[in-house]
mmCIF file of C-alpha atoms in Angstrom:
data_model
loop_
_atom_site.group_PDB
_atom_site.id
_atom_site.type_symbol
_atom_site.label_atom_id
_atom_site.label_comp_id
_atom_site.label_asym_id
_atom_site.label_seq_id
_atom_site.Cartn_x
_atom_site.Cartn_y
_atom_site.Cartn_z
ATOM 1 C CA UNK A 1 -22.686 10.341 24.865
ATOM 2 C CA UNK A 2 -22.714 11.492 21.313
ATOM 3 C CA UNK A 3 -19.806 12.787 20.371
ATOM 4 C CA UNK A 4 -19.834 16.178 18.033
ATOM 5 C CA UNK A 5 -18.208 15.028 15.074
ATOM 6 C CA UNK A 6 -18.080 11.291 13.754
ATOM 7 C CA UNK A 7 -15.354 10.530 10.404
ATOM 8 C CA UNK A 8 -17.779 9.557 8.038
ATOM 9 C CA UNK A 9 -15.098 8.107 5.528
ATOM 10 C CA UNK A 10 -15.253 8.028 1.306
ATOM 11 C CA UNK A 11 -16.261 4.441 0.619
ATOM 12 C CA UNK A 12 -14.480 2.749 -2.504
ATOM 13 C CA UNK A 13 -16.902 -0.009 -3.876
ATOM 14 C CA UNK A 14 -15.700 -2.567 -6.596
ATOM 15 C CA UNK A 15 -13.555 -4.758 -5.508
ATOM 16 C CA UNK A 16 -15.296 -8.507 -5.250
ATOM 17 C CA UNK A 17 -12.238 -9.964 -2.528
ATOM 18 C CA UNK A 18 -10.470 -8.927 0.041
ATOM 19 C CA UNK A 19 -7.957 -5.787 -0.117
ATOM 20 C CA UNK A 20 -5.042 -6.899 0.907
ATOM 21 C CA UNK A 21 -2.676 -3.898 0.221
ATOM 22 C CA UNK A 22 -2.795 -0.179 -0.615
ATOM 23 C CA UNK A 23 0.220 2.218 -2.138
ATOM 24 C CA UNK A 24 -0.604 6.040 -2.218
ATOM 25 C CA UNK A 25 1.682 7.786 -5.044
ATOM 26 C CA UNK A 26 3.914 11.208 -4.401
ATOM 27 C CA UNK A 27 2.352 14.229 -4.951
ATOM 28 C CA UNK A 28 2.397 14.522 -9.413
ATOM 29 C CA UNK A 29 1.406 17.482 -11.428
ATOM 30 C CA UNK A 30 -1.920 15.831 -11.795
ATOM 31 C CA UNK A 31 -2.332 14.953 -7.846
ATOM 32 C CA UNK A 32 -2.247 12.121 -6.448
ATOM 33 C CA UNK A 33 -3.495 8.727 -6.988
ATOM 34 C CA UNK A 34 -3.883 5.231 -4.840
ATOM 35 C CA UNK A 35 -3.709 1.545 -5.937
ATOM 36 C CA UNK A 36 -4.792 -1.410 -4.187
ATOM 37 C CA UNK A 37 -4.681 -4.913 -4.689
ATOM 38 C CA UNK A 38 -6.874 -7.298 -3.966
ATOM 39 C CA UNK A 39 -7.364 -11.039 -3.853
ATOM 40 C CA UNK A 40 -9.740 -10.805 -7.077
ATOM 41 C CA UNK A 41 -6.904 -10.231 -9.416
ATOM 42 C CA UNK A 42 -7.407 -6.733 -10.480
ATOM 43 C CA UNK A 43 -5.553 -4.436 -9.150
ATOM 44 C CA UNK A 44 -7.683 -0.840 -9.424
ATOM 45 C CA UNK A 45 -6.114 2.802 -9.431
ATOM 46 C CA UNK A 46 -7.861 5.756 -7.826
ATOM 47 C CA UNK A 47 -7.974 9.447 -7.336
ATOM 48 C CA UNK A 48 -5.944 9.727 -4.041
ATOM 49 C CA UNK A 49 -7.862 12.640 -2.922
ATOM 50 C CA UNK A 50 -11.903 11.438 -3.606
ATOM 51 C CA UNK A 51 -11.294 8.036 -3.822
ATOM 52 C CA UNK A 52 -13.071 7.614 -7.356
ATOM 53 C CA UNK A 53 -11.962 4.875 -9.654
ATOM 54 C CA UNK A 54 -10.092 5.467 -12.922
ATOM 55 C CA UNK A 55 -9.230 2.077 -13.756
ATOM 56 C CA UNK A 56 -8.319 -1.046 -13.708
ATOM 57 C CA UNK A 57 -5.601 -3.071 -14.800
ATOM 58 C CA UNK A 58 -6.693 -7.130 -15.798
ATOM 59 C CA UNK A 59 -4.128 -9.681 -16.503
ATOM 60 C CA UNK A 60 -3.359 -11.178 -13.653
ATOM 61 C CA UNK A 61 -4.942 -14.952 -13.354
ATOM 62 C CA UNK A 62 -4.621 -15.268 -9.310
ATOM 63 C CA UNK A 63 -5.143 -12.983 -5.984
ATOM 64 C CA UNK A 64 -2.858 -9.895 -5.977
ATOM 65 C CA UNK A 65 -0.941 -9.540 -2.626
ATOM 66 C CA UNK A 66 1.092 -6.651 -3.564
ATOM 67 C CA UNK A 67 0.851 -2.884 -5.651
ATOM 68 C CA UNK A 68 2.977 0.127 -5.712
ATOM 69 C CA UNK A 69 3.210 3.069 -8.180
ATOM 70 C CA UNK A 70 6.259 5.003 -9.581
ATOM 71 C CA UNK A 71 7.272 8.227 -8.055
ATOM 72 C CA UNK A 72 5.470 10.181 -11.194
ATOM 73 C CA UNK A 73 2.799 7.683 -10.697
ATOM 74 C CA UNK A 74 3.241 6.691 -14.358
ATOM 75 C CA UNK A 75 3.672 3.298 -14.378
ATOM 76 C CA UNK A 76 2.409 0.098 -11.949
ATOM 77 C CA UNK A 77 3.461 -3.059 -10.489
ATOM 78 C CA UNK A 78 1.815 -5.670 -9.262
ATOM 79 C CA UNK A 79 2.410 -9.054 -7.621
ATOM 80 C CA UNK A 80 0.374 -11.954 -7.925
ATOM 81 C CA UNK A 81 -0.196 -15.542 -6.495
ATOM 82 C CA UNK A 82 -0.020 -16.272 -10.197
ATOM 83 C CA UNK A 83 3.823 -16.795 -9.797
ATOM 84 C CA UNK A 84 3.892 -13.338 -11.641
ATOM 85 C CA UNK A 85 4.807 -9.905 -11.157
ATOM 86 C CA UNK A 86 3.388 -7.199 -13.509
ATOM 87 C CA UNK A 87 4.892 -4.052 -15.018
ATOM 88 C CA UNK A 88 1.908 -1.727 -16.259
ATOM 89 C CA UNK A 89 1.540 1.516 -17.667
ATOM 90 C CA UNK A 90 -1.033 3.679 -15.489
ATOM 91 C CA UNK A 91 -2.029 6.238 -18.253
ATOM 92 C CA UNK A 92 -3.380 3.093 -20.562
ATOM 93 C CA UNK A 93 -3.686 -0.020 -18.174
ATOM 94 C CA UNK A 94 -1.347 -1.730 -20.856
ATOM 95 C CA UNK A 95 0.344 -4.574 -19.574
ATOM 96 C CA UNK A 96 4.629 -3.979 -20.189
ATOM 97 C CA UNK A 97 5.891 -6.593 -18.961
ATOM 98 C CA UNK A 98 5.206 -9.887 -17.017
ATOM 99 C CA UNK A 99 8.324 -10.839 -14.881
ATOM 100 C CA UNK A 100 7.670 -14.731 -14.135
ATOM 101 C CA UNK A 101 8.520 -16.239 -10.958
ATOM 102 C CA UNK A 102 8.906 -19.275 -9.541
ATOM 103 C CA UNK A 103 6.220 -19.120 -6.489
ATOM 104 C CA UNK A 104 3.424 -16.735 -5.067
ATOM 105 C CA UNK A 105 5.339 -12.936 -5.377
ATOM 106 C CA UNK A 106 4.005 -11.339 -1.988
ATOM 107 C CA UNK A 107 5.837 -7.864 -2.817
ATOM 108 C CA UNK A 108 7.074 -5.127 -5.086
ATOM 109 C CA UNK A 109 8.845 -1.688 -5.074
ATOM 110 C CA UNK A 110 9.835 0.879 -7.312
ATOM 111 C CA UNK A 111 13.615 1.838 -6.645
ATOM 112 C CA UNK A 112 13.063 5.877 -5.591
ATOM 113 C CA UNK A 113 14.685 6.633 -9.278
ATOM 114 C CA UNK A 114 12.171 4.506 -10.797
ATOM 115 C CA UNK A 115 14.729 1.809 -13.198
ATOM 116 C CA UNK A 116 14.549 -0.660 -10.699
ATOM 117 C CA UNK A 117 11.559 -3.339 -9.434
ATOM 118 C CA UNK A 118 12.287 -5.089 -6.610
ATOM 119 C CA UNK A 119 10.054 -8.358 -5.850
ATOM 120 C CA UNK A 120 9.890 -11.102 -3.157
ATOM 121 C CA UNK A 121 7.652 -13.746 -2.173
ATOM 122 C CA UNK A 122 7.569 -17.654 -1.522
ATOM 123 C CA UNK A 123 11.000 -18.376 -2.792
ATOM 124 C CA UNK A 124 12.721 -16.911 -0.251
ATOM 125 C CA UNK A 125 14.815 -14.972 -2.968
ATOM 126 C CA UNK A 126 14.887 -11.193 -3.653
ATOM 127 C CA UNK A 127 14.718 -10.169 -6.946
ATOM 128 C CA UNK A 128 16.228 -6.827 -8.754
ATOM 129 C CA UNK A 129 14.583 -5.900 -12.884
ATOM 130 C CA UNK A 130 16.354 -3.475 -14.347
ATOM 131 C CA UNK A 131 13.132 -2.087 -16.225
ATOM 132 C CA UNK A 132 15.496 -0.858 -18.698
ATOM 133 C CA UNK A 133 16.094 -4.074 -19.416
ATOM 134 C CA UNK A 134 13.205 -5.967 -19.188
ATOM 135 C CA UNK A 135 14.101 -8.777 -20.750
ATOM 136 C CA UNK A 136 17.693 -9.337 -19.241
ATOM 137 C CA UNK A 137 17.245 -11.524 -15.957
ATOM 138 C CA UNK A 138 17.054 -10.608 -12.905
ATOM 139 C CA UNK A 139 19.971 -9.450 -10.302
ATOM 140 C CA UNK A 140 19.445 -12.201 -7.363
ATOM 141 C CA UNK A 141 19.659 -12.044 -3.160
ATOM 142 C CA UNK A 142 18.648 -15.516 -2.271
ATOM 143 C CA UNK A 143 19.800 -15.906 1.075
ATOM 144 C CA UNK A 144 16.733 -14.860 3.043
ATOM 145 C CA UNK A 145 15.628 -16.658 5.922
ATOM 146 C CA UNK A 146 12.226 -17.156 5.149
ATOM 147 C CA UNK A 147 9.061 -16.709 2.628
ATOM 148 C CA UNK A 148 9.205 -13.256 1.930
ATOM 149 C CA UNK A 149 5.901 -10.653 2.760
ATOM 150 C CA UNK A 150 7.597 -6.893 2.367
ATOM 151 C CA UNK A 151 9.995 -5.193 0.576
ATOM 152 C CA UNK A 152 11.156 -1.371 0.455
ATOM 153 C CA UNK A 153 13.644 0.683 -0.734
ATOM 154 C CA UNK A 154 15.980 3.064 1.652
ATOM 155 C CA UNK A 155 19.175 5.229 1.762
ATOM 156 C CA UNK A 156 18.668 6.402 -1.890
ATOM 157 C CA UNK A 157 18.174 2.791 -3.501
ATOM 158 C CA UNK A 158 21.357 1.726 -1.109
ATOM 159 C CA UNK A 159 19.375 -0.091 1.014
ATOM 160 C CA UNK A 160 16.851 -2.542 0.790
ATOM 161 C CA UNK A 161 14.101 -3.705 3.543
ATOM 162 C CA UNK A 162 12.869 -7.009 3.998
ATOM 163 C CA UNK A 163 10.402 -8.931 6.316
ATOM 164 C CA UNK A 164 9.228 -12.547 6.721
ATOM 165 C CA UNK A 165 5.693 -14.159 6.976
ATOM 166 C CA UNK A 166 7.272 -17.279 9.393
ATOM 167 C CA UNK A 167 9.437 -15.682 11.310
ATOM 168 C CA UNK A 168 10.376 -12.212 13.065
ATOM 169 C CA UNK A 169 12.063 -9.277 12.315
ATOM 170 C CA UNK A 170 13.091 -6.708 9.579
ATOM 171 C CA UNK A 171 16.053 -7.362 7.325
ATOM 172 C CA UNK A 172 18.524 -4.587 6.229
ATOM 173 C CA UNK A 173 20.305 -5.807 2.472
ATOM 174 C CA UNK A 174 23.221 -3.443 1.433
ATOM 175 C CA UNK A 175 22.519 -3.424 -2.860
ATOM 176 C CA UNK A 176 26.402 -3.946 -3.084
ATOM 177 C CA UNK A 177 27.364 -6.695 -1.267
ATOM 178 C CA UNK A 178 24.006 -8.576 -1.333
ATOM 179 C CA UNK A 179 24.276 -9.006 2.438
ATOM 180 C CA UNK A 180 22.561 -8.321 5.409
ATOM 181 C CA UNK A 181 23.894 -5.423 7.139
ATOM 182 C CA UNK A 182 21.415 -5.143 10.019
ATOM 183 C CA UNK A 183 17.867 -6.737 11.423
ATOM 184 C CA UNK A 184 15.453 -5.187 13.460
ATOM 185 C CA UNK A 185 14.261 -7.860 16.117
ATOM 186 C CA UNK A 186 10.670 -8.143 16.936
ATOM 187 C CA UNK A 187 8.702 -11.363 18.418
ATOM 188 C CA UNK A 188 6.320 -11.849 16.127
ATOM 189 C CA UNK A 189 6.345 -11.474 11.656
ATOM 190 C CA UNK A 190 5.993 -8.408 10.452
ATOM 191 C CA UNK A 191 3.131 -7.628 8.110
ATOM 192 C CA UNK A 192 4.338 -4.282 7.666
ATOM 193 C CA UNK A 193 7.082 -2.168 7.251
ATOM 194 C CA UNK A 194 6.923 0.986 5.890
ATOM 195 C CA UNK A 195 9.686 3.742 5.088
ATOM 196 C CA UNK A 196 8.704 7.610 5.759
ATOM 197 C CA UNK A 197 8.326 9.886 3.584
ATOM 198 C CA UNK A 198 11.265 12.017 5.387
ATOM 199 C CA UNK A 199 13.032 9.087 5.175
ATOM 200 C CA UNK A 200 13.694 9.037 8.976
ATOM 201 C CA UNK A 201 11.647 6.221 10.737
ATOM 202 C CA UNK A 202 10.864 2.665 9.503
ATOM 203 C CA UNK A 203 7.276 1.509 10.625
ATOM 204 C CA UNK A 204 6.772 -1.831 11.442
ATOM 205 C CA UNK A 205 3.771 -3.892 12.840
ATOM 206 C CA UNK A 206 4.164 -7.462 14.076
ATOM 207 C CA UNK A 207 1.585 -9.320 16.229
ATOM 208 C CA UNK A 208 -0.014 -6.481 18.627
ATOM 209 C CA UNK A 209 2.680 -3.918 18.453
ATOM 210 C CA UNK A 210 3.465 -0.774 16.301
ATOM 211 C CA UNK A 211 7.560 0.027 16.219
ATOM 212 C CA UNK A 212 9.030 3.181 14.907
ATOM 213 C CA UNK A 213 13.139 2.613 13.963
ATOM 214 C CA UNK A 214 15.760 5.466 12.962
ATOM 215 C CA UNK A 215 16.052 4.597 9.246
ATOM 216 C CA UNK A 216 19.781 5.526 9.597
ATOM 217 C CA UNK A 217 21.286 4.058 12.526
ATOM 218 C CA UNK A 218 19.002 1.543 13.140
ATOM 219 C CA UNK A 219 17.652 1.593 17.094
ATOM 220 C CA UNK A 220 14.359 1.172 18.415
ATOM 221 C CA UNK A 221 12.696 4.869 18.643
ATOM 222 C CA UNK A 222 9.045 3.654 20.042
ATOM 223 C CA UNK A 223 7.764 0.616 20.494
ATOM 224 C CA UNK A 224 3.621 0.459 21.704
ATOM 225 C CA UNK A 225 1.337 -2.132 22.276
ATOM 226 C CA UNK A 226 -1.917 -2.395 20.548
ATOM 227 C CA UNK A 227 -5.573 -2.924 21.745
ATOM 228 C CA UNK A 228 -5.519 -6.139 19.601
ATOM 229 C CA UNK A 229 -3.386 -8.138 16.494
ATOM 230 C CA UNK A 230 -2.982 -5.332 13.896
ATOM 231 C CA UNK A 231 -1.744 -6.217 10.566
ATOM 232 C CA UNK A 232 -0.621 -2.588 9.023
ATOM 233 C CA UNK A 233 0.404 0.741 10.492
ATOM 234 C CA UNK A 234 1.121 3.984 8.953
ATOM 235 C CA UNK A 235 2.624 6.766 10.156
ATOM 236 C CA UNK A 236 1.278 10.826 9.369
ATOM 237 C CA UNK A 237 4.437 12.029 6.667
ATOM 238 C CA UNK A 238 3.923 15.794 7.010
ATOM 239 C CA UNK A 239 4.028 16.571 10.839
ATOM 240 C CA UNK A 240 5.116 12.826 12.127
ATOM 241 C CA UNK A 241 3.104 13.553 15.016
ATOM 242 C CA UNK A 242 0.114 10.450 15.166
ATOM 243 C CA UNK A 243 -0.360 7.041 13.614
ATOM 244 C CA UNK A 244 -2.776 5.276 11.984
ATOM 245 C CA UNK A 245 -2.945 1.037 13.311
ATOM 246 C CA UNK A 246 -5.483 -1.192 11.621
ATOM 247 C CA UNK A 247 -6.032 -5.694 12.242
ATOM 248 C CA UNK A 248 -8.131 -7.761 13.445
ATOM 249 C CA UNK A 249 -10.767 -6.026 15.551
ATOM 250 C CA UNK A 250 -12.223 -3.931 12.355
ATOM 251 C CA UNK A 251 -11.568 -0.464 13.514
ATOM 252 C CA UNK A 252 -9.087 1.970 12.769
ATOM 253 C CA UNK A 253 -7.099 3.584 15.865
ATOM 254 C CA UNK A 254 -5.263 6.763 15.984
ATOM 255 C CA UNK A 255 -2.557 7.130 17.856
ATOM 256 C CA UNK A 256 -0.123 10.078 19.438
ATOM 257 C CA UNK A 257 3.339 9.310 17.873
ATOM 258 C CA UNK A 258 4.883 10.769 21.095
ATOM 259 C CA UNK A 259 2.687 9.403 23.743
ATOM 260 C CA UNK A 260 0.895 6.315 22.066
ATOM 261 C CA UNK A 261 -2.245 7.654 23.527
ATOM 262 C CA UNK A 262 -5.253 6.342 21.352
ATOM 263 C CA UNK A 263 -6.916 9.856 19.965
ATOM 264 C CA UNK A 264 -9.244 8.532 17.234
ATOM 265 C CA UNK A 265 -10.938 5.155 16.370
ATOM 266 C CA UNK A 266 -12.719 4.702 13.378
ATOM 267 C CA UNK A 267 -15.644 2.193 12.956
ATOM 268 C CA UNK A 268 -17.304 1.030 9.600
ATOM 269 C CA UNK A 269 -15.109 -1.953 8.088
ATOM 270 C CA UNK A 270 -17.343 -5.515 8.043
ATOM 271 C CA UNK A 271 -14.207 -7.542 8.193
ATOM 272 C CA UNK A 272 -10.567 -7.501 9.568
ATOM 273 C CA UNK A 273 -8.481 -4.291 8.373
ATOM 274 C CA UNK A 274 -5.683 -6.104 6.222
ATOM 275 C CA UNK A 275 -3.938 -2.448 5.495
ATOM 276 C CA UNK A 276 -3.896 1.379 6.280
ATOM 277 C CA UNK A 277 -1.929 3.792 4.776
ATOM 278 C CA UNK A 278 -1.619 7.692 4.729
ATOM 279 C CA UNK A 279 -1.886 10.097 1.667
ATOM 280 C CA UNK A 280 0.874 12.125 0.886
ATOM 281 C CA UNK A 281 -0.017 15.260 2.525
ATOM 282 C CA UNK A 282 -1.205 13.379 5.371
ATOM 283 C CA UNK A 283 -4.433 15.076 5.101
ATOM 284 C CA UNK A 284 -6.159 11.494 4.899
ATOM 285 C CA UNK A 285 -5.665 8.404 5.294
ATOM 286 C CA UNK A 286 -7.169 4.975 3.532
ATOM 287 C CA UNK A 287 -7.702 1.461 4.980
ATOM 288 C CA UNK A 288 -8.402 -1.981 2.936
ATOM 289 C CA UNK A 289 -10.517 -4.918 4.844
ATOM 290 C CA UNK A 290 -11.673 -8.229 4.301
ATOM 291 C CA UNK A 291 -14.555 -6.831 3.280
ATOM 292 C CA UNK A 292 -13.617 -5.897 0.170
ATOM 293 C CA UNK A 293 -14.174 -2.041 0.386
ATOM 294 C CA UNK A 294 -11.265 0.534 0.707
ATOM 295 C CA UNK A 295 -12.536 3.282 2.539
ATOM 296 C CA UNK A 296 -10.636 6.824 2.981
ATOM 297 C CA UNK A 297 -11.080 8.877 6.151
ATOM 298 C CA UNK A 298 -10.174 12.519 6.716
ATOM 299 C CA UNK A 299 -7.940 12.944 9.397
ATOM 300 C CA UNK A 300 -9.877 15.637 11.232
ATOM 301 C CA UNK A 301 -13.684 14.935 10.110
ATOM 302 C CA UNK A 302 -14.643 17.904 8.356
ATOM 303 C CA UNK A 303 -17.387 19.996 9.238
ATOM 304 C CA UNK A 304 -19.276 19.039 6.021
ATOM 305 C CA UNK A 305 -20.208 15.755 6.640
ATOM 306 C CA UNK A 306 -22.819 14.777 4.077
ATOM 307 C CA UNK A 307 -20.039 15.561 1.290
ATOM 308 C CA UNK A 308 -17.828 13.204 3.227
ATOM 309 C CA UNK A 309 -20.470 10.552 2.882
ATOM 310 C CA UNK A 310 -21.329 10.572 -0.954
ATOM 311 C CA UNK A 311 -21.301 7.406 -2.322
ATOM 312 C CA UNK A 312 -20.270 6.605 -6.488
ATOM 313 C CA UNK A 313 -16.667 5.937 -5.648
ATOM 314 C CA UNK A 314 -17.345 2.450 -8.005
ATOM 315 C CA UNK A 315 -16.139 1.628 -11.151
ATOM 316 C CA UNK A 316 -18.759 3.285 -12.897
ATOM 317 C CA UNK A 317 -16.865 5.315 -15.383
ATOM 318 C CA UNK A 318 -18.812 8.595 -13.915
ATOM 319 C CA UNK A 319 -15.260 10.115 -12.757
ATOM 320 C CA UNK A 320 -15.399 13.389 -11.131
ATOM 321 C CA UNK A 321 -11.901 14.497 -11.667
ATOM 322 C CA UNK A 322 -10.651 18.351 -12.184
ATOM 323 C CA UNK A 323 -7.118 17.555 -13.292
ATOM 324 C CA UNK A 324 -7.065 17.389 -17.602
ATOM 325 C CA UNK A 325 -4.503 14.549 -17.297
ATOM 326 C CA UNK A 326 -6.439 12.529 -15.486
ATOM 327 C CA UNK A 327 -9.527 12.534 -17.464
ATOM 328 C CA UNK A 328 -7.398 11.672 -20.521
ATOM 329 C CA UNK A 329 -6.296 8.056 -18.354
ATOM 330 C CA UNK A 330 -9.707 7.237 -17.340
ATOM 331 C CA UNK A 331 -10.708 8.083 -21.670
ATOM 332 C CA UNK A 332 -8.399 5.820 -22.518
ATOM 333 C CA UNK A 333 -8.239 3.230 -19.819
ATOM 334 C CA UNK A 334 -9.304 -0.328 -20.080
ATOM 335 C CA UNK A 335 -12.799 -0.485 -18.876
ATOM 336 C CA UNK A 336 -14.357 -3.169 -19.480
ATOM 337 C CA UNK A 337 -16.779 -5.360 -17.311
ATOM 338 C CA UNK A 338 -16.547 -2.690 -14.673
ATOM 339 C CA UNK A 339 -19.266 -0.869 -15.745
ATOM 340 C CA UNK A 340 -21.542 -4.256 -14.983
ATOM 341 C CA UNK A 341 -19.776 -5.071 -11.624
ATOM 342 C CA UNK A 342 -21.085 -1.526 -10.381
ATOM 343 C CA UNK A 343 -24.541 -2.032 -11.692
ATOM 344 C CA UNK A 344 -24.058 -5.364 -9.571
ATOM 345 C CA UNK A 345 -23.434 -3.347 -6.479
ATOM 346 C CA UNK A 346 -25.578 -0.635 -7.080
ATOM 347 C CA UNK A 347 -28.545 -3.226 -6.974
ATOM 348 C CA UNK A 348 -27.390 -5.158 -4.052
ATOM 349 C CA UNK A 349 -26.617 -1.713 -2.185
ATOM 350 C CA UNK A 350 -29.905 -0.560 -2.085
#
């Protein structure tokens, strides 16, 4: 019955909503670092590798739906029901710019050479900043087909990815022409798409099923179904060789790539599992719930269990980080009622 080993994951305290989307930086000089947005309007960054908050950056005046980070994780972008999208920088927590919008902005992305923020949301319309421009307006696709709930970057900023909340399927935009050059049918809206690191496969997950697509020519690689509605799915960038899947039943499955045999499920979210996505080295992985914690899971437990299950990941300012630069952001980071929310949660924890 009792299994050798159970993934005890890193448990991220301090957010007081939902998370509702994670974005896990390249590799930098000073490692690697994770954002997540949630629907209490503060979008927090992380150490990618133990999880422990640096800081967070407060503006925003509605739920954040989307976050993503630069390729030298230097700067942030966020995108809010408060018809806004932000531009911050992630060494301060400055706010650079505020793009407005019409409607709720359900996405961002950081073109792969970093001038470029793509956004899309209720208006059905994508928009293009040239953050070299801030202030000029923005390039404008504004035939999509529906309200729009993901955006991506392919092909070396060639390419852009979209996806719908009302209706199926993925939409392929050549940057050129402004047109649609391709979809990728599925039954049901897909809640997430993302592009792998090799560039090779797009992810997708729509209603119960996980797809895997040639990022170049476009076919259907996999398709499996899933033990139940999952809203995210990410797949392992180093090796491509297993999956992570995470909805509405409040675990975290692991899946062969190859066989879509289940290998792993993970148990300790209190609340539907609104996103999962994989660290750059694929060494871990980290999943944001309805319960308002983000928790990051080793992809083989390690043997050392009780270090997997320390807890102080909260904004408490007490940052154990080795890299210099990083201890300069958290000195000079905004931190400012944080340090009471994870009194707050220390208290009720105990």
């Amino acid at each position: 019955m009792d299994k050798k080993k159970v993934a005890v994951p890193l448990v991220c305290h301090g957010h007081s909503r939902p998370v509702v989307d994670l974005f896990y930086s390249p590799v930098t000089p000073d490692g690697f670092f994770l954002i997540s947005a949630s629907k209490d309007s503060s979008p927090m960054l992380r150490n990618g590798e133990t999880g422990d908050w640096i800081g967070t950056f407060e503006g925003h005046k509605g739920a954040v739906w989307s976050c993503c980070l630069d390729t030298n994780a230097l700067r942030a972008a966020s995108g809010s029901a408060d018809f806004s999208a932000k531009l911050w920088d992630a060494l301060t927590g400055d706010e650079l710019q505020s793009f407005e919008h019409k409607h709720i902005v359900r996405a961002c992305a950081f073109s792969e050479d970093t001038h470029l923020l793509l956004t899309g949301g209720f208006e059905k319309i994508l928009r293009i900043f040239d953050l070299n421009r801030p202030d000029a307006p923005p390039r404008e696709v504004d035939n999509s087909p529906g309200s729009i709930r993901t955006v991506a970057w392919l092909h070396s900023d060639q390419t852009i990815l979209s996806s719908c909340a009302d209706i199926g399927g993925v939409r392929l935009w050549d940057i050129r022409s402004g047109k649609i050059v391709q979809t990728l049918e599925t039954k049901s809206p897909v809640t997430s798409a993302e592009v792998s690191q090799d560039g090779r496969y797009i992810t997708t997950a729509d209603g119960s099923t996980v797809k895997f697509w040639d990022a170049n020519h476009f076919g259907l690689v996999k398709s499996y179904d899933m033990p139940c509605n999952v809203e995210s799915a990410s797949l392992e960038p180093k090796f491509g060789n297993k999956f992570v899947a995470g909805g509405e039943d409040m675990w975290i499955h692991v899946f062969d790539f190859h066989t879509g045999e289940q290998i792993g499920c993970n148990k300790g979210h209190h609340g539907p599992v609104h996103c999962v996505r994989f660290s750059p080295g694929g060494e871990s992985y980290a999943s944001g719930s309805e319960d308002g914690t983000i928790r990051i899971w080793q992809l083989s437990p390690a043997s050392h269990d009780e270090n997997d299950s320390l807890p102080g990941n909260g904004p408490t300012g007490k940052v154990k980080v080795s890299a210099d630069d990083v201890a300069q952001k958290i000195e000079v980071l905004h931190i400012s009622k944080e340090g009471k929310t994870a009194e707050k949660e220390k208290a009720t924890d105990a």
